[in-house]
mmCIF file with all atom_site columns, C-alpha atoms in Angstrom:
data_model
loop_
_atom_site.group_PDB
_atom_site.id
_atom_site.type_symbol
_atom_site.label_atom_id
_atom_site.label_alt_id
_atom_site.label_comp_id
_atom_site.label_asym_id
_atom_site.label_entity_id
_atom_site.label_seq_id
_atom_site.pdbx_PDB_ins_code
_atom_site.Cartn_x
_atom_site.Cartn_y
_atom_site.Cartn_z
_atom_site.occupancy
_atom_site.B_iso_or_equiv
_atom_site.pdbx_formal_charge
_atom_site.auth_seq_id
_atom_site.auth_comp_id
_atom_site.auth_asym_id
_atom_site.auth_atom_id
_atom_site.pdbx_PDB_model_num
ATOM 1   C CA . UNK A 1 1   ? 9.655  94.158 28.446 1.00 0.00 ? 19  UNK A CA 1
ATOM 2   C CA . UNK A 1 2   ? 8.622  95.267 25.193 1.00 0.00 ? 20  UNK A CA 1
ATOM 3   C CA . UNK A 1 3   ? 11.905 95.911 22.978 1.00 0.00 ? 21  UNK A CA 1
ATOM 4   C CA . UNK A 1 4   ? 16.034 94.527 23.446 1.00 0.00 ? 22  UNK A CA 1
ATOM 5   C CA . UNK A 1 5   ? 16.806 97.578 24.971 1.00 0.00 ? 23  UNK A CA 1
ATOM 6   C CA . UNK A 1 6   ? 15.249 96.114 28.105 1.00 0.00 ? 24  UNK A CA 1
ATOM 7   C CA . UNK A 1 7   ? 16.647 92.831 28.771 1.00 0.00 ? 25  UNK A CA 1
ATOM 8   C CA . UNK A 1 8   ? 20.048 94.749 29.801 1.00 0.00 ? 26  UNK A CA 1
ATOM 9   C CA . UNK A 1 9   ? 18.195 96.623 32.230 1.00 0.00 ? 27  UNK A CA 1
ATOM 10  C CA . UNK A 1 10  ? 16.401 93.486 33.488 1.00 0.00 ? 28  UNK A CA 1
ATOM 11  C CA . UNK A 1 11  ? 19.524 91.830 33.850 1.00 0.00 ? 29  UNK A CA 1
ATOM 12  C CA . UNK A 1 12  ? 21.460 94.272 35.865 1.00 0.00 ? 30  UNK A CA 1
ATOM 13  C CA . UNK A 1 13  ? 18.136 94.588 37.987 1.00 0.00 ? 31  UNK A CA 1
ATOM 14  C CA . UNK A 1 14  ? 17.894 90.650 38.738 1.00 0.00 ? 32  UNK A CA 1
ATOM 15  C CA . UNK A 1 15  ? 21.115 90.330 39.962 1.00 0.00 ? 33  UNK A CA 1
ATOM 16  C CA . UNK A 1 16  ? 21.360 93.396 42.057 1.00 0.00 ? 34  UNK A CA 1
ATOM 17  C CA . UNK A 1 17  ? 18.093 92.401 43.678 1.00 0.00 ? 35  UNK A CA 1
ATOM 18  C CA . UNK A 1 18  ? 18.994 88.517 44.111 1.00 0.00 ? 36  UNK A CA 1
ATOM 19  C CA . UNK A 1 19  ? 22.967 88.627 44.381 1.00 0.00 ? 37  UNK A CA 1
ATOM 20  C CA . UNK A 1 20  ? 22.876 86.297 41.010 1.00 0.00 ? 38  UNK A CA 1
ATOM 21  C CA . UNK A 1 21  ? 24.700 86.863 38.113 1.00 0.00 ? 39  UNK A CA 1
ATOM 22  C CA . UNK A 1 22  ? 24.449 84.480 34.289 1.00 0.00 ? 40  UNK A CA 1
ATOM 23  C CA . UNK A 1 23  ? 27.784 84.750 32.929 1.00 0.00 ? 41  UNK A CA 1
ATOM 24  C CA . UNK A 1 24  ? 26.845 84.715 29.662 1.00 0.00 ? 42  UNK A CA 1
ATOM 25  C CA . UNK A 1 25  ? 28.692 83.092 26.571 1.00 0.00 ? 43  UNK A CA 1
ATOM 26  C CA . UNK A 1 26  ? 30.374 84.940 24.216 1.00 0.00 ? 44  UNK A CA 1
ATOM 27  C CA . UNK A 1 27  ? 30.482 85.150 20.432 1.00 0.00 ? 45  UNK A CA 1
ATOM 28  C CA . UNK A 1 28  ? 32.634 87.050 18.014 1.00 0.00 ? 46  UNK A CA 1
ATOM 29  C CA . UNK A 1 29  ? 29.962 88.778 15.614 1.00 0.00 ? 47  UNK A CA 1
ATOM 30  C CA . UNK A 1 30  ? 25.951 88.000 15.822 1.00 0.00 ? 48  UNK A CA 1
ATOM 31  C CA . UNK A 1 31  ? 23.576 87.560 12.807 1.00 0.00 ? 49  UNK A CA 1
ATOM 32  C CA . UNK A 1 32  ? 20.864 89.065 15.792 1.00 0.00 ? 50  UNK A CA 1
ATOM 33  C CA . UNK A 1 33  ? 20.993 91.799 17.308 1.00 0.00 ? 51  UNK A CA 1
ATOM 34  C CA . UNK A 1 34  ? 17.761 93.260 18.030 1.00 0.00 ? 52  UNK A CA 1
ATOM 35  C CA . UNK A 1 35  ? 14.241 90.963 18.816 1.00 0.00 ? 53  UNK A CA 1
ATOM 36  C CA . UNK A 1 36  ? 10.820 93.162 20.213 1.00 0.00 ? 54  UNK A CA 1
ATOM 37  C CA . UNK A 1 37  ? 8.491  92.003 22.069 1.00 0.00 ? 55  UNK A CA 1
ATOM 38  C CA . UNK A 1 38  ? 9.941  89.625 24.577 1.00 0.00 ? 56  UNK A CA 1
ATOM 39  C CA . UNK A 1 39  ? 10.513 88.490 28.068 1.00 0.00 ? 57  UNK A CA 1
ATOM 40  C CA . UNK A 1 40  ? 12.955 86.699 29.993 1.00 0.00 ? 58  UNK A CA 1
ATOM 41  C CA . UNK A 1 41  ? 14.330 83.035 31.601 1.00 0.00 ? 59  UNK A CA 1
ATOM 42  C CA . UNK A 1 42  ? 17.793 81.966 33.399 1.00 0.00 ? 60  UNK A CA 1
ATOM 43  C CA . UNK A 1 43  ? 19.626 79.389 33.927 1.00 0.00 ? 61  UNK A CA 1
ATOM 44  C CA . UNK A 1 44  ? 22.157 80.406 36.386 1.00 0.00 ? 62  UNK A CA 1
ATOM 45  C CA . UNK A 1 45  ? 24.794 78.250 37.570 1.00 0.00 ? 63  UNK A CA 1
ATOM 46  C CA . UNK A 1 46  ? 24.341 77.286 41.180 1.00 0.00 ? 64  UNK A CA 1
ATOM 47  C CA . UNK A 1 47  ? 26.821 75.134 42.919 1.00 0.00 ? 65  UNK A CA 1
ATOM 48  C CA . UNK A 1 48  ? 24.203 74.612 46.103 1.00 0.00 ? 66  UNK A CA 1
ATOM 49  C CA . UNK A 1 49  ? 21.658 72.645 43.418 1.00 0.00 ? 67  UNK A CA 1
ATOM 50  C CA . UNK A 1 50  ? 21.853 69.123 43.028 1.00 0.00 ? 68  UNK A CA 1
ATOM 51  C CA . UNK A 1 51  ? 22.528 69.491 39.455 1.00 0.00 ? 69  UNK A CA 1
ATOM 52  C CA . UNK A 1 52  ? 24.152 72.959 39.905 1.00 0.00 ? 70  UNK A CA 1
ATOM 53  C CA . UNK A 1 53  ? 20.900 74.548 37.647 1.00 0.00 ? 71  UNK A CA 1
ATOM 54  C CA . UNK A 1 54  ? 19.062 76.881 39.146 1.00 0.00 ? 72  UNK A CA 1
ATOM 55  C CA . UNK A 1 55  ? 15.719 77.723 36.571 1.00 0.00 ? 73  UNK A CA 1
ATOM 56  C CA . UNK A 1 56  ? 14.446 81.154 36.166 1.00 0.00 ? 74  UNK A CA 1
ATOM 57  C CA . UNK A 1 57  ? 11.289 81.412 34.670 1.00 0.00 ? 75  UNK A CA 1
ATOM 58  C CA . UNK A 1 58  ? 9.016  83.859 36.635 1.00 0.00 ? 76  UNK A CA 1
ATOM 59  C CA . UNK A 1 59  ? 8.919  86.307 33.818 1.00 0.00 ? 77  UNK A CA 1
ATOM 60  C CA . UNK A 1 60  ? 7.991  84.328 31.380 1.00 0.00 ? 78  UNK A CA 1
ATOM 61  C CA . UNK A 1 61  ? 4.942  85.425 28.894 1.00 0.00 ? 79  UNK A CA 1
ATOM 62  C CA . UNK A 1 62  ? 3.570  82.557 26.556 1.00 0.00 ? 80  UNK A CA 1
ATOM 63  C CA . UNK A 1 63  ? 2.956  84.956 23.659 1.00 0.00 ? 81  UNK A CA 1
ATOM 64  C CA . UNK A 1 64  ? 6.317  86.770 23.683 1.00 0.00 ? 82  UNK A CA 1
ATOM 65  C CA . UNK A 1 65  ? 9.864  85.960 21.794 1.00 0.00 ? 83  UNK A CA 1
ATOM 66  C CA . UNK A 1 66  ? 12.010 84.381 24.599 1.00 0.00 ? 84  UNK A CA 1
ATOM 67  C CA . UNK A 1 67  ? 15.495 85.152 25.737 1.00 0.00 ? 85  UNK A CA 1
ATOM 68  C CA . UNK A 1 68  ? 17.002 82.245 27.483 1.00 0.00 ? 86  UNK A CA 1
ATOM 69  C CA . UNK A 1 69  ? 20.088 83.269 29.358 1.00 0.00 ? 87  UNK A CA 1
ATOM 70  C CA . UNK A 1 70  ? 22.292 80.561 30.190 1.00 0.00 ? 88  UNK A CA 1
ATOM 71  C CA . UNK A 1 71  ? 25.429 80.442 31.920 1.00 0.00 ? 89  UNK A CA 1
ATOM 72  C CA . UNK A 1 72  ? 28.429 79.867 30.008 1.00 0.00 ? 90  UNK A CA 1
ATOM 73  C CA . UNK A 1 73  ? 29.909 77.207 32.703 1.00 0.00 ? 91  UNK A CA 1
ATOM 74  C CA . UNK A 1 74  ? 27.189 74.724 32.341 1.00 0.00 ? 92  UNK A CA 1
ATOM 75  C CA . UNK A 1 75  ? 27.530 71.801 30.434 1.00 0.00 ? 93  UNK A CA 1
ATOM 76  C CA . UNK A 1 76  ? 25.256 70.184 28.311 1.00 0.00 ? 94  UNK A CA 1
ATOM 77  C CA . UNK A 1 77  ? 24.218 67.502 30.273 1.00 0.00 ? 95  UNK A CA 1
ATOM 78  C CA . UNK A 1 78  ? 23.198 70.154 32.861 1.00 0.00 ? 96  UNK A CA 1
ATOM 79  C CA . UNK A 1 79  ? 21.417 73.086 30.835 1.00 0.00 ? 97  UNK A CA 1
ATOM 80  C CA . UNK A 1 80  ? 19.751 70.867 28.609 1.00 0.00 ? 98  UNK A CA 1
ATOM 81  C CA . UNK A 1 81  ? 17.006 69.154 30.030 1.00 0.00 ? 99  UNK A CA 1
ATOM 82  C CA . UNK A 1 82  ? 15.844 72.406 31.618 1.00 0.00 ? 100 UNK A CA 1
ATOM 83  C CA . UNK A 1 83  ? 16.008 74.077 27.799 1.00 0.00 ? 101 UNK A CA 1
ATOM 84  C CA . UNK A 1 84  ? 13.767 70.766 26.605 1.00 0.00 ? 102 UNK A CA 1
ATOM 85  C CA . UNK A 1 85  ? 11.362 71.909 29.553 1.00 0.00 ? 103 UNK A CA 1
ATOM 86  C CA . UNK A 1 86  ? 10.973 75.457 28.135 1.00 0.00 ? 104 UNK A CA 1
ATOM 87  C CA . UNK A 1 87  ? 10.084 74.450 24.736 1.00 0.00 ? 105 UNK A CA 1
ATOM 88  C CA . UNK A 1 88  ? 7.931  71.937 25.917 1.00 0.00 ? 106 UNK A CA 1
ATOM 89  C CA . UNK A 1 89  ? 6.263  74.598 27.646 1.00 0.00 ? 107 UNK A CA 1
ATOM 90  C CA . UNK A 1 90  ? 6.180  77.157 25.481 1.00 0.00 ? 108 UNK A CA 1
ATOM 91  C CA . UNK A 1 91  ? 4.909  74.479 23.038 1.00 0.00 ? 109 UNK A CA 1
ATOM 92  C CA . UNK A 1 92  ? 2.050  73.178 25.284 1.00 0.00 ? 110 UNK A CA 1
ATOM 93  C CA . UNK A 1 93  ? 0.578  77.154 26.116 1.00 0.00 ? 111 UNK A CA 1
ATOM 94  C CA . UNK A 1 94  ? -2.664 77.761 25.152 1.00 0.00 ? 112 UNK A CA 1
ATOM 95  C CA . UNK A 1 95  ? -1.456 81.576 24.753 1.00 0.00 ? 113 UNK A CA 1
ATOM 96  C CA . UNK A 1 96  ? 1.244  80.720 22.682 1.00 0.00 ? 114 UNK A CA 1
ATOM 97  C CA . UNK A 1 97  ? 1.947  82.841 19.560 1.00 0.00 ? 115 UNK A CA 1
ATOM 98  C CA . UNK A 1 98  ? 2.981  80.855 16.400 1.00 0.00 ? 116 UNK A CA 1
ATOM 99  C CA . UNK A 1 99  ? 5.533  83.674 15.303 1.00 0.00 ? 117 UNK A CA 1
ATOM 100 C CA . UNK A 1 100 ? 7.115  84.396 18.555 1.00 0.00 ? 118 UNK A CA 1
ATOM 101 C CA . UNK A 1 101 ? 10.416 82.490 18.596 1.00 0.00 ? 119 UNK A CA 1
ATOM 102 C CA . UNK A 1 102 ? 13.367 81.394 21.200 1.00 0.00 ? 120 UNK A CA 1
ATOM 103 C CA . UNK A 1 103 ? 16.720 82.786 21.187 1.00 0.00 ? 121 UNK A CA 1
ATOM 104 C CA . UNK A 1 104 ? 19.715 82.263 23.117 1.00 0.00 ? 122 UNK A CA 1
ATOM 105 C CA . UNK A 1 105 ? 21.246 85.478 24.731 1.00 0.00 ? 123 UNK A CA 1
ATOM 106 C CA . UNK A 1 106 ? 24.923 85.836 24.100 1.00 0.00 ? 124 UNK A CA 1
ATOM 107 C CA . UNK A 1 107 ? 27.497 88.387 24.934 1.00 0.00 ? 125 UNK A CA 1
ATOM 108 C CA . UNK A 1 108 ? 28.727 89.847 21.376 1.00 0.00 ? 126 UNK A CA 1
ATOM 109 C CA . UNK A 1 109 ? 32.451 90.396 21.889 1.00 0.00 ? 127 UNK A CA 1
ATOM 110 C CA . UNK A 1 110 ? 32.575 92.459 18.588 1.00 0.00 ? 128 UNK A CA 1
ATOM 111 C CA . UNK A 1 111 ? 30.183 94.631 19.202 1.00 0.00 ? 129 UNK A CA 1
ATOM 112 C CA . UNK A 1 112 ? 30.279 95.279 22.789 1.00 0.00 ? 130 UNK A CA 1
ATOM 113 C CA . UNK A 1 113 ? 26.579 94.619 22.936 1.00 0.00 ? 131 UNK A CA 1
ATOM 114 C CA . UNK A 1 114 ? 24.103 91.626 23.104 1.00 0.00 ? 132 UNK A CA 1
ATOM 115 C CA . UNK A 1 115 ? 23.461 89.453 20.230 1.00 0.00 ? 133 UNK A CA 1
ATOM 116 C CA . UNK A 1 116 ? 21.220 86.057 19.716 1.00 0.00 ? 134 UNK A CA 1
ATOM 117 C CA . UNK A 1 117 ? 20.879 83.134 18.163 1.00 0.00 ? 135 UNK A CA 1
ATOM 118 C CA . UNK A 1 118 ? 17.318 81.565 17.036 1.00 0.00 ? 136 UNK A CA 1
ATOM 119 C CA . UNK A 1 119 ? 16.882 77.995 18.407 1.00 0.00 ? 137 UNK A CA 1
ATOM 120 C CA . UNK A 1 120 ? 13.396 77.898 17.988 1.00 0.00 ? 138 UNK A CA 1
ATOM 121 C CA . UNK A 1 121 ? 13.241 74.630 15.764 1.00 0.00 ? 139 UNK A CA 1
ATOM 122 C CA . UNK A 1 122 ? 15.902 73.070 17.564 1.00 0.00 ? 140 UNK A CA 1
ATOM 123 C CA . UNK A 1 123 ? 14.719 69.248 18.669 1.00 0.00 ? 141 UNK A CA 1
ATOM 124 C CA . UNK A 1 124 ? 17.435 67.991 21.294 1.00 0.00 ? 142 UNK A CA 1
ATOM 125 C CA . UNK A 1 125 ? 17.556 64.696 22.205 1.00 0.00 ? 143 UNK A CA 1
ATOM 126 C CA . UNK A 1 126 ? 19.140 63.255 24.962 1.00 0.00 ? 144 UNK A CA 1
ATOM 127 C CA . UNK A 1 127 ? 19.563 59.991 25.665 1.00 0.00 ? 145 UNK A CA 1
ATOM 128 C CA . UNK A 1 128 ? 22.079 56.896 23.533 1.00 0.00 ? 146 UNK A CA 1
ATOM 129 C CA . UNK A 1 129 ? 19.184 54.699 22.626 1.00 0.00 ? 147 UNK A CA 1
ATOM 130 C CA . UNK A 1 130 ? 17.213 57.828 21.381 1.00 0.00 ? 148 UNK A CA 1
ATOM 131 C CA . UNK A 1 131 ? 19.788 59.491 19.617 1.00 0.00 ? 149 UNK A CA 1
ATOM 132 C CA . UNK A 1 132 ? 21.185 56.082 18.073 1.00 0.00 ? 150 UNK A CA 1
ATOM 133 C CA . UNK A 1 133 ? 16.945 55.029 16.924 1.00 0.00 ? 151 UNK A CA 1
ATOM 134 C CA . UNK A 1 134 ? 16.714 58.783 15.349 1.00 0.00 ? 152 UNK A CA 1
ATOM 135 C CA . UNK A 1 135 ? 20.075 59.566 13.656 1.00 0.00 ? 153 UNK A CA 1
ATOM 136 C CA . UNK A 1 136 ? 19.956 59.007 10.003 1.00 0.00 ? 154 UNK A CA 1
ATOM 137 C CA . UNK A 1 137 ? 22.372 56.471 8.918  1.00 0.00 ? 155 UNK A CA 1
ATOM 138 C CA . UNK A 1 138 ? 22.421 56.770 5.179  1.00 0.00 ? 156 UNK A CA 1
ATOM 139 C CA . UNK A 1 139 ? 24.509 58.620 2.773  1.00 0.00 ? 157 UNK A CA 1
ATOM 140 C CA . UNK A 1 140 ? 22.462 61.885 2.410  1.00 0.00 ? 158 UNK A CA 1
ATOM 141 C CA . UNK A 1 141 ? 23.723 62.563 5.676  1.00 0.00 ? 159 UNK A CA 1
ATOM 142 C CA . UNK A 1 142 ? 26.644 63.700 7.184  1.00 0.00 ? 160 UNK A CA 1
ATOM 143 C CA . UNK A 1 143 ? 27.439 63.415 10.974 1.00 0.00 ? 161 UNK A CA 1
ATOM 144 C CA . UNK A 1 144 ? 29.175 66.021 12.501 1.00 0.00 ? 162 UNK A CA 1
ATOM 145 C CA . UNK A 1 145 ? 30.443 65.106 16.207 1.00 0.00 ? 163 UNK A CA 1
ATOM 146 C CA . UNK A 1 146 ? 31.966 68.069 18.622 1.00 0.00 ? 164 UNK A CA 1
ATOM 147 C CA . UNK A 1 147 ? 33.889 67.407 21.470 1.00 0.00 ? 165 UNK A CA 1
ATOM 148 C CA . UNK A 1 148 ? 35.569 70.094 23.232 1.00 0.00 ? 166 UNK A CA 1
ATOM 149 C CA . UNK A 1 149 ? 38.810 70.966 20.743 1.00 0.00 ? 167 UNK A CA 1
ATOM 150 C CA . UNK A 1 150 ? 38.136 68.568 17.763 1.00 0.00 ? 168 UNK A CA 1
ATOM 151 C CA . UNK A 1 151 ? 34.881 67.849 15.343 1.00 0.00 ? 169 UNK A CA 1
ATOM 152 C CA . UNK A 1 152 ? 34.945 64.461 13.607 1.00 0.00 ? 170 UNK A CA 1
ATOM 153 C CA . UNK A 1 153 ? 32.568 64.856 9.987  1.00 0.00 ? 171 UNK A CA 1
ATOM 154 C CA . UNK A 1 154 ? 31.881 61.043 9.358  1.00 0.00 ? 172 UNK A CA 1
ATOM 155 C CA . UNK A 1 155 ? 34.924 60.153 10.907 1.00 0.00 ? 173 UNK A CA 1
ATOM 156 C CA . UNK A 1 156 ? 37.431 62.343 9.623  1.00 0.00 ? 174 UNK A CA 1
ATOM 157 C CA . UNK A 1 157 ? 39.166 64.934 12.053 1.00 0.00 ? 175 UNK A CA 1
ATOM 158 C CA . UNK A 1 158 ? 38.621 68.401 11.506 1.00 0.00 ? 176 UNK A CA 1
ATOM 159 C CA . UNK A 1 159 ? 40.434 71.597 13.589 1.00 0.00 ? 177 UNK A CA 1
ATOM 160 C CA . UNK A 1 160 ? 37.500 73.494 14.896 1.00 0.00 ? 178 UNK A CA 1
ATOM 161 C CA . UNK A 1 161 ? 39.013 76.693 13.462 1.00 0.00 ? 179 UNK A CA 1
ATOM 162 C CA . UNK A 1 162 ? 38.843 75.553 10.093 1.00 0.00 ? 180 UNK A CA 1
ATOM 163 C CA . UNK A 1 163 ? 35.503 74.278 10.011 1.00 0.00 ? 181 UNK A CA 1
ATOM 164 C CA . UNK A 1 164 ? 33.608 76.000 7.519  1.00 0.00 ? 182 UNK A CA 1
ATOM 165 C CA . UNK A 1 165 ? 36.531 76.109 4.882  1.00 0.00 ? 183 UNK A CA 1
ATOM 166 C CA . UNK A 1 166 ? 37.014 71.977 5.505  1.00 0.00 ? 184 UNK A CA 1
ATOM 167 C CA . UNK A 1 167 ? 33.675 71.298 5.110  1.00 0.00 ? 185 UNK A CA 1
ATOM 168 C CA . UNK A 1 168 ? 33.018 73.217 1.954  1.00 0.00 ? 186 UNK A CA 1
ATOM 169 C CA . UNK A 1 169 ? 36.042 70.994 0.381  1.00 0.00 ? 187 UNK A CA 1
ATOM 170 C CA . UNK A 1 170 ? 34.916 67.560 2.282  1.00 0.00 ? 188 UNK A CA 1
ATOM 171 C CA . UNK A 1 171 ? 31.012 68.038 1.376  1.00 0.00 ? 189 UNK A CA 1
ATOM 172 C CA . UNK A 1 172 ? 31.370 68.007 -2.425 1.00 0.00 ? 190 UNK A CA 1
ATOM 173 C CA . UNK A 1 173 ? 27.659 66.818 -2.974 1.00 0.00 ? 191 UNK A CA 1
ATOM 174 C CA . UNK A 1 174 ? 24.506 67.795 -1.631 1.00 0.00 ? 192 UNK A CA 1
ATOM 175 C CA . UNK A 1 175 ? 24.269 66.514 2.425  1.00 0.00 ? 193 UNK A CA 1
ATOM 176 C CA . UNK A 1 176 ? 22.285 67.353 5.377  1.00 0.00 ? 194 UNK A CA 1
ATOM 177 C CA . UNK A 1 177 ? 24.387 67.966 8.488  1.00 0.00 ? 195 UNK A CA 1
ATOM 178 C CA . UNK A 1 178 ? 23.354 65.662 11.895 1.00 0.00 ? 196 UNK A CA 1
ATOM 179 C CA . UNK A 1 179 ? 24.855 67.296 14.913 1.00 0.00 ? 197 UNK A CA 1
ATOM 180 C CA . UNK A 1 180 ? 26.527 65.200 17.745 1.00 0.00 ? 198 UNK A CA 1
ATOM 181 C CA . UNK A 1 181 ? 27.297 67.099 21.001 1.00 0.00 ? 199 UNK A CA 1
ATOM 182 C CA . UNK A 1 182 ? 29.232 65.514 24.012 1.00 0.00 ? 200 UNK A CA 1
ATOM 183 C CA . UNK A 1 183 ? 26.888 66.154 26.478 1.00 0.00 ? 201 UNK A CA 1
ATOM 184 C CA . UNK A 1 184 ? 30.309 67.630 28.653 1.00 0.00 ? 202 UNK A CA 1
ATOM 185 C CA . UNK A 1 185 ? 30.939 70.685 26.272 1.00 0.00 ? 203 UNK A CA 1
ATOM 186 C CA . UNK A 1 186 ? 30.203 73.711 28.609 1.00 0.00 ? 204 UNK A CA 1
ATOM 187 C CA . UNK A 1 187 ? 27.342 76.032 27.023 1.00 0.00 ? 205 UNK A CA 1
ATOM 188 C CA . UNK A 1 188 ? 30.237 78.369 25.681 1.00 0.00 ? 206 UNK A CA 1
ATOM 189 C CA . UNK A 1 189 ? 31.634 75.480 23.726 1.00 0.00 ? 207 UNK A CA 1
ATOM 190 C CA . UNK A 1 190 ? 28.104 74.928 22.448 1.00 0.00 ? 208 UNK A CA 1
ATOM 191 C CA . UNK A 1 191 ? 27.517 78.860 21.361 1.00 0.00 ? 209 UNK A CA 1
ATOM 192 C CA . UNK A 1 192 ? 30.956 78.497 19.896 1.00 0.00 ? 210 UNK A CA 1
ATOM 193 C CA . UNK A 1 193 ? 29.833 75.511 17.606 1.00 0.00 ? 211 UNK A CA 1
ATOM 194 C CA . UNK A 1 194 ? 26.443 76.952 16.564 1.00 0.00 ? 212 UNK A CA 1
ATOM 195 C CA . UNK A 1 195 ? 27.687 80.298 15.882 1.00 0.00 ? 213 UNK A CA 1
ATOM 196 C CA . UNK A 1 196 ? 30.437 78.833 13.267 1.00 0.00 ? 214 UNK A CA 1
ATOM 197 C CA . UNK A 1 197 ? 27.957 76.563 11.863 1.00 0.00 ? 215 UNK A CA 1
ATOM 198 C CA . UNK A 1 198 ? 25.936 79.909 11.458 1.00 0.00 ? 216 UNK A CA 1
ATOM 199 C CA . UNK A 1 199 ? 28.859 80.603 9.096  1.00 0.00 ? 217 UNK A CA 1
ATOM 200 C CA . UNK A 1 200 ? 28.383 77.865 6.364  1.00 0.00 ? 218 UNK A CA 1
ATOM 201 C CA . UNK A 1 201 ? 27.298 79.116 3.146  1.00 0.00 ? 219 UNK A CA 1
ATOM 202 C CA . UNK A 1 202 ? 27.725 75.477 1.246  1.00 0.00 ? 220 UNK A CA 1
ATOM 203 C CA . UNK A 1 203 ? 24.620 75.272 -1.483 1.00 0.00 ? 221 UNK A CA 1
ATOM 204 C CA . UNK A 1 204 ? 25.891 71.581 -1.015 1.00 0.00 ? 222 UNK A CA 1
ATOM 205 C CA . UNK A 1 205 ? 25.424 71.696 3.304  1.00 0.00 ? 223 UNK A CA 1
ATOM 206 C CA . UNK A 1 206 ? 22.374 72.010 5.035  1.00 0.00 ? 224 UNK A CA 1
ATOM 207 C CA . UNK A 1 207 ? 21.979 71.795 9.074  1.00 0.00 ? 225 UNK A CA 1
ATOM 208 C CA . UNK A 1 208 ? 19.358 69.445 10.477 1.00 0.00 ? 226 UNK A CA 1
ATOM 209 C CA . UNK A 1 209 ? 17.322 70.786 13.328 1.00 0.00 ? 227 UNK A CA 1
ATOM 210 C CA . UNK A 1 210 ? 17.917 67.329 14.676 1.00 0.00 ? 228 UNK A CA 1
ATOM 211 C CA . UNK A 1 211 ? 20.701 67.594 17.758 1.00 0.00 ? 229 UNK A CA 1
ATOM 212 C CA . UNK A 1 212 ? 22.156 64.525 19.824 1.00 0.00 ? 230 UNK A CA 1
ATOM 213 C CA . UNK A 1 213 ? 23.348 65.151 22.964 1.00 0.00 ? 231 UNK A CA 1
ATOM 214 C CA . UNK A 1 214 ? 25.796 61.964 24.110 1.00 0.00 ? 232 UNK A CA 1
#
């Protein structure tokens, strides 16, 4: 699995051979479209599982970029904690390479194709107590919290649609973005998110690589 090209293959092999399909989450327009050099992990959504995860990873090469495919109808609280145990791994690989990176595999409705997005940096944490001990509470930062149809930015309501637009007129100084996530979003409420943040061009905003999963 050397090139992007591939991973469609792989993923119409794997489910024909396994009767498993990742329905995966869908975004209007990708900034990445095309990553070399990689190999493979799922996440399907299995209703038999206690937790209704089923984890993926045979494929897996320590050294390689890494497509993670989840499955749209997961939430949070769900995919998660098996995400934090791929980077952990990844991380913890005595064959890892310090330029290969992680990347969420989305369905690019735009282009009709398969497009990513680069969480390689991303630190998630979990739990209240953690997330309440870590979360800046000063005024360089702003806290962004999504739910499922509304984000509050420090309090203030904000229609999801209008995101980037509202925040360029809300953050009139320089501010550093903390994202809250209810841990009940599905995955494709999450993709949704990240790919508008993706969006923000604001010399004045900059996203934290801090997340908080409630």
């Amino acid at each position: 699995m050397k090139n992007f090209y591939s991973i469609i293959l792989l993923c119409v092999v794997f489910s024909s051979c396994n009767q498993k399909t990742v329905l995966l989450p869908e975004i209007k327009n990708s900034n990445i479209t095309d990553i070399k050099d990689i190999s493979a992990a799922y996440l399907f959504y299995d209703e038999s599982q206690p937790d209704s995860v089923e984890l993926n990873r045979k494929n897996l090469i320590s050294s390689t970029n890494w497509l993670v495919n989840v499955d749209k109808r997961l939430t949070l609280a769900q995919a998660i904690p098996h995400i934090k145990f791929l980077q952990d791994k990844k991380q913890n690989s005595s064959h890892k390479n310090k330029d290969a990176k992680n990347y969420f595999t989305c369905n690019d409705t735009n282009r009709k194709n398969l497009g990513f997005i680069d969480f390689t940096d991303v630190v998630y944490h979990e739990k209240d107590v953690e997330a309440n001990s870590n979360s800046p509470k000063n005024y360089n930062y702003a806290i962004a919290s999504f739910t499922k149809d509304s984000v509050f930015v420090n309090g203030e309501n904000f229609n999801p649609e209008n995101l980037i637009l509202s925040l360029d007129h809300f953050i009139d100084v320089p501010r550093k973005l903390i994202l809250h996530f209810d841990s009940d979003l599905t995955f494709q409420d999450y993709i949704r998110y990240k790919a508008i943040l993706l969006e923000l061009k604001s010399p004045n905003i900059s996203v934290e690589n801090q997340e908080f999963i409630y």
